[in-house]
CSV table of N, CA, C and O in Angstrom, one decimal:
chain,number,residue,atom,x,y,z
A,1,UNK,N,12.6,-1.0,-9.6
A,1,UNK,CA,12.5,0.3,-9.1
A,1,UNK,C,11.8,0.4,-7.8
A,1,UNK,O,10.9,-0.5,-7.5
A,2,UNK,N,12.2,1.3,-6.9
A,2,UNK,CA,11.6,1.4,-5.6
A,2,UNK,C,11.1,2.9,-5.4
A,2,UNK,O,11.9,3.8,-5.7
A,3,UNK,N,9.9,3.1,-5.1
A,3,UNK,CA,9.3,4.4,-4.9
A,3,UNK,C,8.9,4.6,-3.5
A,3,UNK,O,8.3,3.7,-2.9
A,4,UNK,N,9.2,5.7,-2.9
A,4,UNK,CA,8.8,5.9,-1.5
A,4,UNK,C,7.7,7.0,-1.5
A,4,UNK,O,7.5,7.7,-2.5
A,5,UNK,N,7.1,7.1,-0.3
A,5,UNK,CA,6.0,8.1,-0.1
A,5,UNK,C,6.5,9.5,-0.5
A,5,UNK,O,5.8,10.3,-1.1
A,6,UNK,N,7.7,9.8,-0.1
A,6,UNK,CA,8.3,11.2,-0.4
A,6,UNK,C,8.5,11.4,-1.9
A,6,UNK,O,8.5,12.6,-2.3
A,7,UNK,N,8.5,10.4,-2.7
A,7,UNK,CA,8.7,10.5,-4.1
A,7,UNK,C,7.3,10.9,-4.8
A,7,UNK,O,7.3,11.2,-6.0
A,8,UNK,N,6.2,10.6,-4.1
A,8,UNK,CA,4.9,10.8,-4.7
A,8,UNK,C,4.1,11.9,-4.1
A,8,UNK,O,4.1,12.1,-2.9
A,9,UNK,N,3.5,12.7,-4.9
A,9,UNK,CA,2.6,13.8,-4.4
A,9,UNK,C,1.3,13.3,-4.0
A,9,UNK,O,0.7,12.4,-4.6
A,10,UNK,N,0.7,13.9,-3.0
A,10,UNK,CA,-0.7,13.5,-2.6
A,10,UNK,C,-1.7,13.9,-3.7
A,10,UNK,O,-2.8,13.4,-3.7
A,11,UNK,N,-1.3,14.8,-4.6
A,11,UNK,CA,-2.2,15.2,-5.7
A,11,UNK,C,-1.9,14.4,-6.9
A,11,UNK,O,-2.6,14.6,-7.9
A,12,UNK,N,-1.0,13.5,-6.9
A,12,UNK,CA,-0.6,12.7,-8.1
A,12,UNK,C,-1.6,11.8,-8.5
A,12,UNK,O,-2.5,11.3,-7.8
A,13,UNK,N,-1.5,11.4,-9.8
A,13,UNK,CA,-2.4,10.4,-10.4
A,13,UNK,C,-1.9,9.0,-9.8
A,13,UNK,O,-1.0,9.1,-8.9
A,14,UNK,N,-2.4,7.9,-10.2
A,14,UNK,CA,-2.0,6.6,-9.6
A,14,UNK,C,-0.4,6.5,-9.7
A,14,UNK,O,0.2,7.1,-10.5
A,15,UNK,N,0.1,5.8,-8.7
A,15,UNK,CA,1.5,5.6,-8.6
A,15,UNK,C,2.1,5.1,-9.9
A,15,UNK,O,1.5,4.4,-10.6
A,16,UNK,N,3.4,5.5,-10.1
A,16,UNK,CA,4.0,5.0,-11.4
A,16,UNK,C,4.1,3.5,-11.5
A,16,UNK,O,4.3,2.8,-10.4
A,17,UNK,N,4.1,3.0,-12.6
A,17,UNK,CA,4.3,1.6,-12.9
A,17,UNK,C,5.4,1.4,-13.9
A,17,UNK,O,5.7,2.3,-14.7
A,18,UNK,N,6.0,0.3,-13.8
A,18,UNK,CA,7.1,-0.1,-14.7
A,18,UNK,C,6.5,-0.8,-15.9
A,18,UNK,O,5.9,-1.9,-15.8
A,19,UNK,N,6.6,-0.2,-17.1
A,19,UNK,CA,6.0,-0.8,-18.3
A,19,UNK,C,6.7,-2.2,-18.6
A,19,UNK,O,6.0,-3.1,-19.0
A,20,UNK,N,7.9,-2.3,-18.3
A,20,UNK,CA,8.6,-3.6,-18.7
A,20,UNK,C,8.6,-4.6,-17.5
A,20,UNK,O,9.1,-5.7,-17.7
A,21,UNK,N,8.1,-4.2,-16.4
A,21,UNK,CA,8.1,-5.2,-15.3
A,21,UNK,C,7.5,-4.5,-14.1
A,21,UNK,O,6.9,-3.5,-14.1
A,22,UNK,N,7.7,-5.2,-13.0
A,22,UNK,CA,7.1,-4.8,-11.7
A,22,UNK,C,7.9,-3.7,-11.1
A,22,UNK,O,9.0,-3.5,-11.3
A,23,UNK,N,7.2,-3.0,-10.2
A,23,UNK,CA,7.8,-1.9,-9.4
A,23,UNK,C,7.3,-2.1,-8.0
A,23,UNK,O,6.3,-2.8,-7.8
A,24,UNK,N,8.0,-1.6,-7.0
A,24,UNK,CA,7.6,-1.6,-5.6
A,24,UNK,C,7.3,-0.2,-5.2
A,24,UNK,O,8.1,0.7,-5.4
A,25,UNK,N,6.1,0.0,-4.6
A,25,UNK,CA,5.7,1.3,-4.1
A,25,UNK,C,5.3,1.2,-2.7
A,25,UNK,O,4.7,0.2,-2.2
A,26,UNK,N,5.7,2.2,-1.9
A,26,UNK,CA,5.4,2.3,-0.5
A,26,UNK,C,4.3,3.2,-0.2
A,26,UNK,O,4.2,4.3,-0.8
A,27,UNK,N,3.3,2.8,0.6
A,27,UNK,CA,2.2,3.6,1.0
A,27,UNK,C,2.1,3.6,2.5
A,27,UNK,O,2.8,2.8,3.2
A,28,UNK,N,1.3,4.5,3.1
A,28,UNK,CA,1.1,4.5,4.5
A,28,UNK,C,-0.3,4.2,4.8
A,28,UNK,O,-1.2,4.6,4.1
A,29,UNK,N,-0.5,3.5,5.9
A,29,UNK,CA,-1.9,3.0,6.3
A,29,UNK,C,-2.0,3.2,7.8
A,29,UNK,O,-1.1,2.9,8.6
A,30,UNK,N,-3.1,3.8,8.2
A,30,UNK,CA,-3.4,4.0,9.7
A,30,UNK,C,-4.5,3.0,10.1
A,30,UNK,O,-5.3,2.6,9.3
A,31,UNK,N,-4.5,2.7,11.4
A,31,UNK,CA,-5.6,1.9,12.0
A,31,UNK,C,-5.2,0.5,12.3
A,31,UNK,O,-6.0,-0.3,12.8
A,32,UNK,N,-4.0,0.0,11.8
A,32,UNK,CA,-3.6,-1.4,12.1
A,32,UNK,C,-3.1,-1.5,13.5
A,32,UNK,O,-2.3,-0.6,13.9
A,33,UNK,N,-3.5,-2.5,14.2
A,33,UNK,CA,-3.1,-2.7,15.6
A,33,UNK,C,-2.5,-4.0,15.9
A,33,UNK,O,-1.9,-4.2,17.0
A,34,UNK,N,-2.6,-5.0,15.0
A,34,UNK,CA,-2.2,-6.4,15.3
A,34,UNK,C,-1.8,-7.1,14.0
A,34,UNK,O,-2.1,-6.7,12.9
A,35,UNK,N,-1.4,-8.4,14.2
A,35,UNK,CA,-1.1,-9.2,13.1
A,35,UNK,C,-2.3,-9.5,12.2
A,35,UNK,O,-2.1,-9.7,11.0
A,36,UNK,N,-3.4,-9.7,12.8
A,36,UNK,CA,-4.6,-9.9,12.0
A,36,UNK,C,-4.9,-8.8,11.1
A,36,UNK,O,-5.3,-9.0,9.9
A,37,UNK,N,-4.7,-7.5,11.6
A,37,UNK,CA,-4.9,-6.4,10.7
A,37,UNK,C,-4.0,-6.4,9.5
A,37,UNK,O,-4.3,-6.1,8.4
A,38,UNK,N,-2.7,-6.8,9.8
A,38,UNK,CA,-1.7,-6.9,8.7
A,38,UNK,C,-2.2,-7.9,7.7
A,38,UNK,O,-2.1,-7.6,6.5
A,39,UNK,N,-2.6,-9.1,8.1
A,39,UNK,CA,-3.0,-10.1,7.2
A,39,UNK,C,-4.2,-9.7,6.4
A,39,UNK,O,-4.3,-10.0,5.2
A,40,UNK,N,-5.1,-8.9,7.0
A,40,UNK,CA,-6.3,-8.4,6.3
A,40,UNK,C,-5.9,-7.5,5.2
A,40,UNK,O,-6.4,-7.6,4.1
A,41,UNK,N,-5.1,-6.6,5.5
A,41,UNK,CA,-4.6,-5.6,4.5
A,41,UNK,C,-3.8,-6.3,3.4
A,41,UNK,O,-4.0,-6.0,2.2
A,42,UNK,N,-2.9,-7.1,3.7
A,42,UNK,CA,-2.1,-7.8,2.7
A,42,UNK,C,-3.0,-8.7,1.8
A,42,UNK,O,-2.8,-8.7,0.6
A,43,UNK,N,-3.9,-9.3,2.4
A,43,UNK,CA,-4.8,-10.2,1.5
A,43,UNK,C,-5.7,-9.3,0.6
A,43,UNK,O,-5.8,-9.6,-0.6
A,44,UNK,N,-6.2,-8.2,1.1
A,44,UNK,CA,-7.1,-7.3,0.3
A,44,UNK,C,-6.3,-6.7,-0.8
A,44,UNK,O,-6.7,-6.7,-2.0
A,45,UNK,N,-5.1,-6.2,-0.5
A,45,UNK,CA,-4.3,-5.6,-1.6
A,45,UNK,C,-3.7,-6.6,-2.6
A,45,UNK,O,-3.7,-6.3,-3.8
A,46,UNK,N,-3.4,-7.8,-2.1
A,46,UNK,CA,-2.9,-8.8,-3.0
A,46,UNK,C,-3.9,-9.2,-4.0
A,46,UNK,O,-3.6,-9.7,-5.1
A,47,UNK,N,-5.2,-9.0,-3.7
A,47,UNK,CA,-6.3,-9.4,-4.6
A,47,UNK,C,-6.5,-8.4,-5.7
A,47,UNK,O,-7.2,-8.6,-6.7
A,48,UNK,N,-5.8,-7.2,-5.7
A,48,UNK,CA,-6.0,-6.2,-6.7
A,48,UNK,C,-5.2,-6.6,-8.0
A,48,UNK,O,-4.1,-7.2,-7.9
A,49,UNK,N,-5.9,-6.4,-9.1
A,49,UNK,CA,-5.3,-6.8,-10.4
A,49,UNK,C,-3.9,-6.2,-10.5
A,49,UNK,O,-3.8,-5.0,-10.3
A,50,UNK,N,-3.0,-7.0,-10.9
A,50,UNK,CA,-1.6,-6.5,-11.2
A,50,UNK,C,-0.7,-6.5,-10.0
A,50,UNK,O,0.5,-6.4,-10.2
A,51,UNK,N,-1.2,-6.8,-8.8
A,51,UNK,CA,-0.4,-6.8,-7.6
A,51,UNK,C,0.3,-8.2,-7.5
A,51,UNK,O,-0.4,-9.2,-7.6
A,52,UNK,N,1.6,-8.3,-7.4
A,52,UNK,CA,2.3,-9.5,-7.3
A,52,UNK,C,2.5,-9.9,-5.8
A,52,UNK,O,2.4,-11.1,-5.4
A,53,UNK,N,2.7,-8.9,-5.0
A,53,UNK,CA,2.8,-9.1,-3.5
A,53,UNK,C,2.5,-7.8,-2.8
A,53,UNK,O,2.6,-6.7,-3.3
A,54,UNK,N,2.1,-8.0,-1.5
A,54,UNK,CA,1.8,-6.9,-0.6
A,54,UNK,C,2.3,-7.3,0.8
A,54,UNK,O,2.1,-8.4,1.2
A,55,UNK,N,3.1,-6.4,1.4
A,55,UNK,CA,3.6,-6.7,2.8
A,55,UNK,C,3.5,-5.4,3.6
A,55,UNK,O,3.6,-4.3,3.1
A,56,UNK,N,3.2,-5.6,4.9
A,56,UNK,CA,3.0,-4.5,5.8
A,56,UNK,C,4.0,-4.6,6.9
A,56,UNK,O,4.3,-5.6,7.5
A,57,UNK,N,4.6,-3.4,7.2
A,57,UNK,CA,5.5,-3.2,8.4
A,57,UNK,C,4.6,-2.6,9.5
A,57,UNK,O,4.3,-1.4,9.4
A,58,UNK,N,4.1,-3.3,10.4
A,58,UNK,CA,3.2,-2.9,11.4
A,58,UNK,C,3.8,-1.9,12.4
A,58,UNK,O,4.8,-2.2,13.0
A,59,UNK,N,3.1,-0.8,12.6
A,59,UNK,CA,3.3,0.1,13.7
A,59,UNK,C,2.0,0.2,14.5
A,59,UNK,O,1.1,1.0,14.1
A,60,UNK,N,1.8,-0.6,15.5
A,60,UNK,CA,0.6,-0.7,16.2
A,60,UNK,C,0.1,0.7,16.7
A,60,UNK,O,0.8,1.4,17.4
A,61,UNK,N,-1.1,1.1,16.3
A,61,UNK,CA,-1.7,2.4,16.7
A,61,UNK,C,-1.0,3.6,16.0
A,61,UNK,O,-1.4,4.7,16.2
A,62,UNK,N,-0.1,3.3,15.1
A,62,UNK,CA,0.6,4.4,14.4
A,62,UNK,C,0.4,4.3,12.9
A,62,UNK,O,-0.5,3.6,12.4
A,63,UNK,N,1.3,4.8,12.1
A,63,UNK,CA,1.3,4.8,10.7
A,63,UNK,C,2.1,3.6,10.2
A,63,UNK,O,3.4,3.6,10.3
A,64,UNK,N,1.5,2.6,9.7
A,64,UNK,CA,2.2,1.4,9.2
A,64,UNK,C,2.6,1.6,7.8
A,64,UNK,O,2.0,2.4,7.1
A,65,UNK,N,3.6,0.9,7.3
A,65,UNK,CA,4.0,1.0,5.9
A,65,UNK,C,3.5,-0.2,5.2
A,65,UNK,O,3.6,-1.4,5.6
A,66,UNK,N,3.0,0.0,4.0
A,66,UNK,CA,2.5,-1.0,3.1
A,66,UNK,C,3.4,-1.0,1.8
A,66,UNK,O,3.5,0.1,1.2
A,67,UNK,N,4.0,-2.1,1.5
A,67,UNK,CA,4.8,-2.2,0.2
A,67,UNK,C,4.0,-3.0,-0.7
A,67,UNK,O,3.6,-4.2,-0.4
A,68,UNK,N,3.8,-2.5,-1.9
A,68,UNK,CA,3.1,-3.2,-3.0
A,68,UNK,C,4.0,-3.4,-4.2
A,68,UNK,O,4.6,-2.5,-4.6
A,69,UNK,N,4.1,-4.7,-4.6
A,69,UNK,CA,4.9,-4.9,-5.8
A,69,UNK,C,4.1,-5.4,-6.9
A,69,UNK,O,3.2,-6.2,-6.7
A,70,UNK,N,4.4,-5.0,-8.1
A,70,UNK,CA,3.7,-5.4,-9.3
A,70,UNK,C,3.3,-4.2,-10.1
A,70,UNK,O,4.0,-3.2,-10.1
A,71,UNK,N,2.3,-4.3,-10.9
A,71,UNK,CA,1.8,-3.1,-11.7
A,71,UNK,C,0.8,-2.4,-10.7
A,71,UNK,O,-0.3,-2.8,-10.6
A,72,UNK,N,1.3,-1.4,-10.0
A,72,UNK,CA,0.6,-0.8,-8.9
A,72,UNK,C,-0.3,0.3,-9.4
A,72,UNK,O,0.1,1.3,-10.0
A,73,UNK,N,-1.6,0.2,-9.0
A,73,UNK,CA,-2.6,1.2,-9.2
A,73,UNK,C,-3.0,1.8,-7.9
A,73,UNK,O,-3.6,1.1,-7.0
A,74,UNK,N,-2.6,3.0,-7.6
A,74,UNK,CA,-2.8,3.6,-6.3
A,74,UNK,C,-4.2,3.7,-5.9
A,74,UNK,O,-4.6,3.5,-4.8
A,75,UNK,N,-5.1,4.1,-6.9
A,75,UNK,CA,-6.5,4.2,-6.6
A,75,UNK,C,-7.1,2.8,-6.2
A,75,UNK,O,-7.9,2.8,-5.3
A,76,UNK,N,-6.7,1.8,-6.9
A,76,UNK,CA,-7.2,0.4,-6.6
A,76,UNK,C,-6.7,0.0,-5.2
A,76,UNK,O,-7.4,-0.7,-4.4
A,77,UNK,N,-5.4,0.3,-4.9
A,77,UNK,CA,-4.9,0.0,-3.6
A,77,UNK,C,-5.6,0.7,-2.5
A,77,UNK,O,-5.9,0.1,-1.5
A,78,UNK,N,-5.9,2.0,-2.7
A,78,UNK,CA,-6.6,2.8,-1.8
A,78,UNK,C,-8.0,2.1,-1.5
A,78,UNK,O,-8.4,2.0,-0.4
A,79,UNK,N,-8.7,1.8,-2.6
A,79,UNK,CA,-10.0,1.1,-2.4
A,79,UNK,C,-9.9,-0.2,-1.6
A,79,UNK,O,-10.8,-0.4,-0.8
A,80,UNK,N,-8.9,-1.0,-1.9
A,80,UNK,CA,-8.7,-2.2,-1.2
A,80,UNK,C,-8.5,-2.0,0.3
A,80,UNK,O,-9.1,-2.7,1.2
A,81,UNK,N,-7.6,-1.1,0.7
A,81,UNK,CA,-7.3,-0.8,2.1
A,81,UNK,C,-8.6,-0.2,2.8
A,81,UNK,O,-8.9,-0.7,3.9
A,82,UNK,N,-9.3,0.7,2.1
A,82,UNK,CA,-10.5,1.3,2.7
A,82,UNK,C,-11.6,0.2,2.9
A,82,UNK,O,-12.2,0.2,3.9
A,83,UNK,N,-11.8,-0.7,1.9
A,83,UNK,CA,-12.8,-1.7,2.0
A,83,UNK,C,-12.4,-2.7,3.1
A,83,UNK,O,-13.3,-3.3,3.7
A,84,UNK,N,-11.1,-2.8,3.4
A,84,UNK,CA,-10.7,-3.7,4.5
A,84,UNK,C,-10.9,-3.1,5.9
A,84,UNK,O,-10.8,-3.7,6.9
A,85,UNK,N,-11.3,-1.8,5.9
A,85,UNK,CA,-11.6,-1.1,7.1
A,85,UNK,C,-10.5,-0.3,7.7
A,85,UNK,O,-10.6,0.1,8.9
A,86,UNK,N,-9.5,0.1,6.9
A,86,UNK,CA,-8.4,0.9,7.4
A,86,UNK,C,-8.3,2.2,6.6
A,86,UNK,O,-8.9,2.3,5.6
A,87,UNK,N,-7.4,3.1,7.1
A,87,UNK,CA,-7.2,4.4,6.5
A,87,UNK,C,-6.0,4.4,5.6
A,87,UNK,O,-4.9,4.2,6.1
A,88,UNK,N,-6.2,4.6,4.3
A,88,UNK,CA,-5.1,4.8,3.4
A,88,UNK,C,-4.6,6.2,3.5
A,88,UNK,O,-5.4,7.1,3.2
A,89,UNK,N,-3.4,6.4,3.9
A,89,UNK,CA,-2.9,7.7,4.2
A,89,UNK,C,-2.1,8.4,3.0
A,89,UNK,O,-2.4,9.5,2.6
A,90,UNK,N,-1.2,7.6,2.4
A,90,UNK,CA,-0.3,8.2,1.4
A,90,UNK,C,-0.2,7.5,0.2
A,90,UNK,O,-0.2,6.3,0.2
A,91,UNK,N,-0.1,8.2,-0.9
A,91,UNK,CA,0.2,7.6,-2.2
A,91,UNK,C,1.5,8.2,-2.7
A,91,UNK,O,1.9,9.2,-2.3
């Protein structure tokens, strides 16, 4: 399953997860400007329990896209992005 930002409400509880397997969820992140920023966010989010992979589509100085695959917990993903020094925009 693939979930986009438009599928999720900003008031929603943590992003949906697939009980029988992994799901991919798209988030938005602000503040990334370079490849090092991408690596920092991917590493931080990959360390979250249940995350199988994390990848970022960099938009330097704009709103980058973060794709997280696995058993995705939006609150834990938000914490990881924020702890890495970036702004988690959308769930």
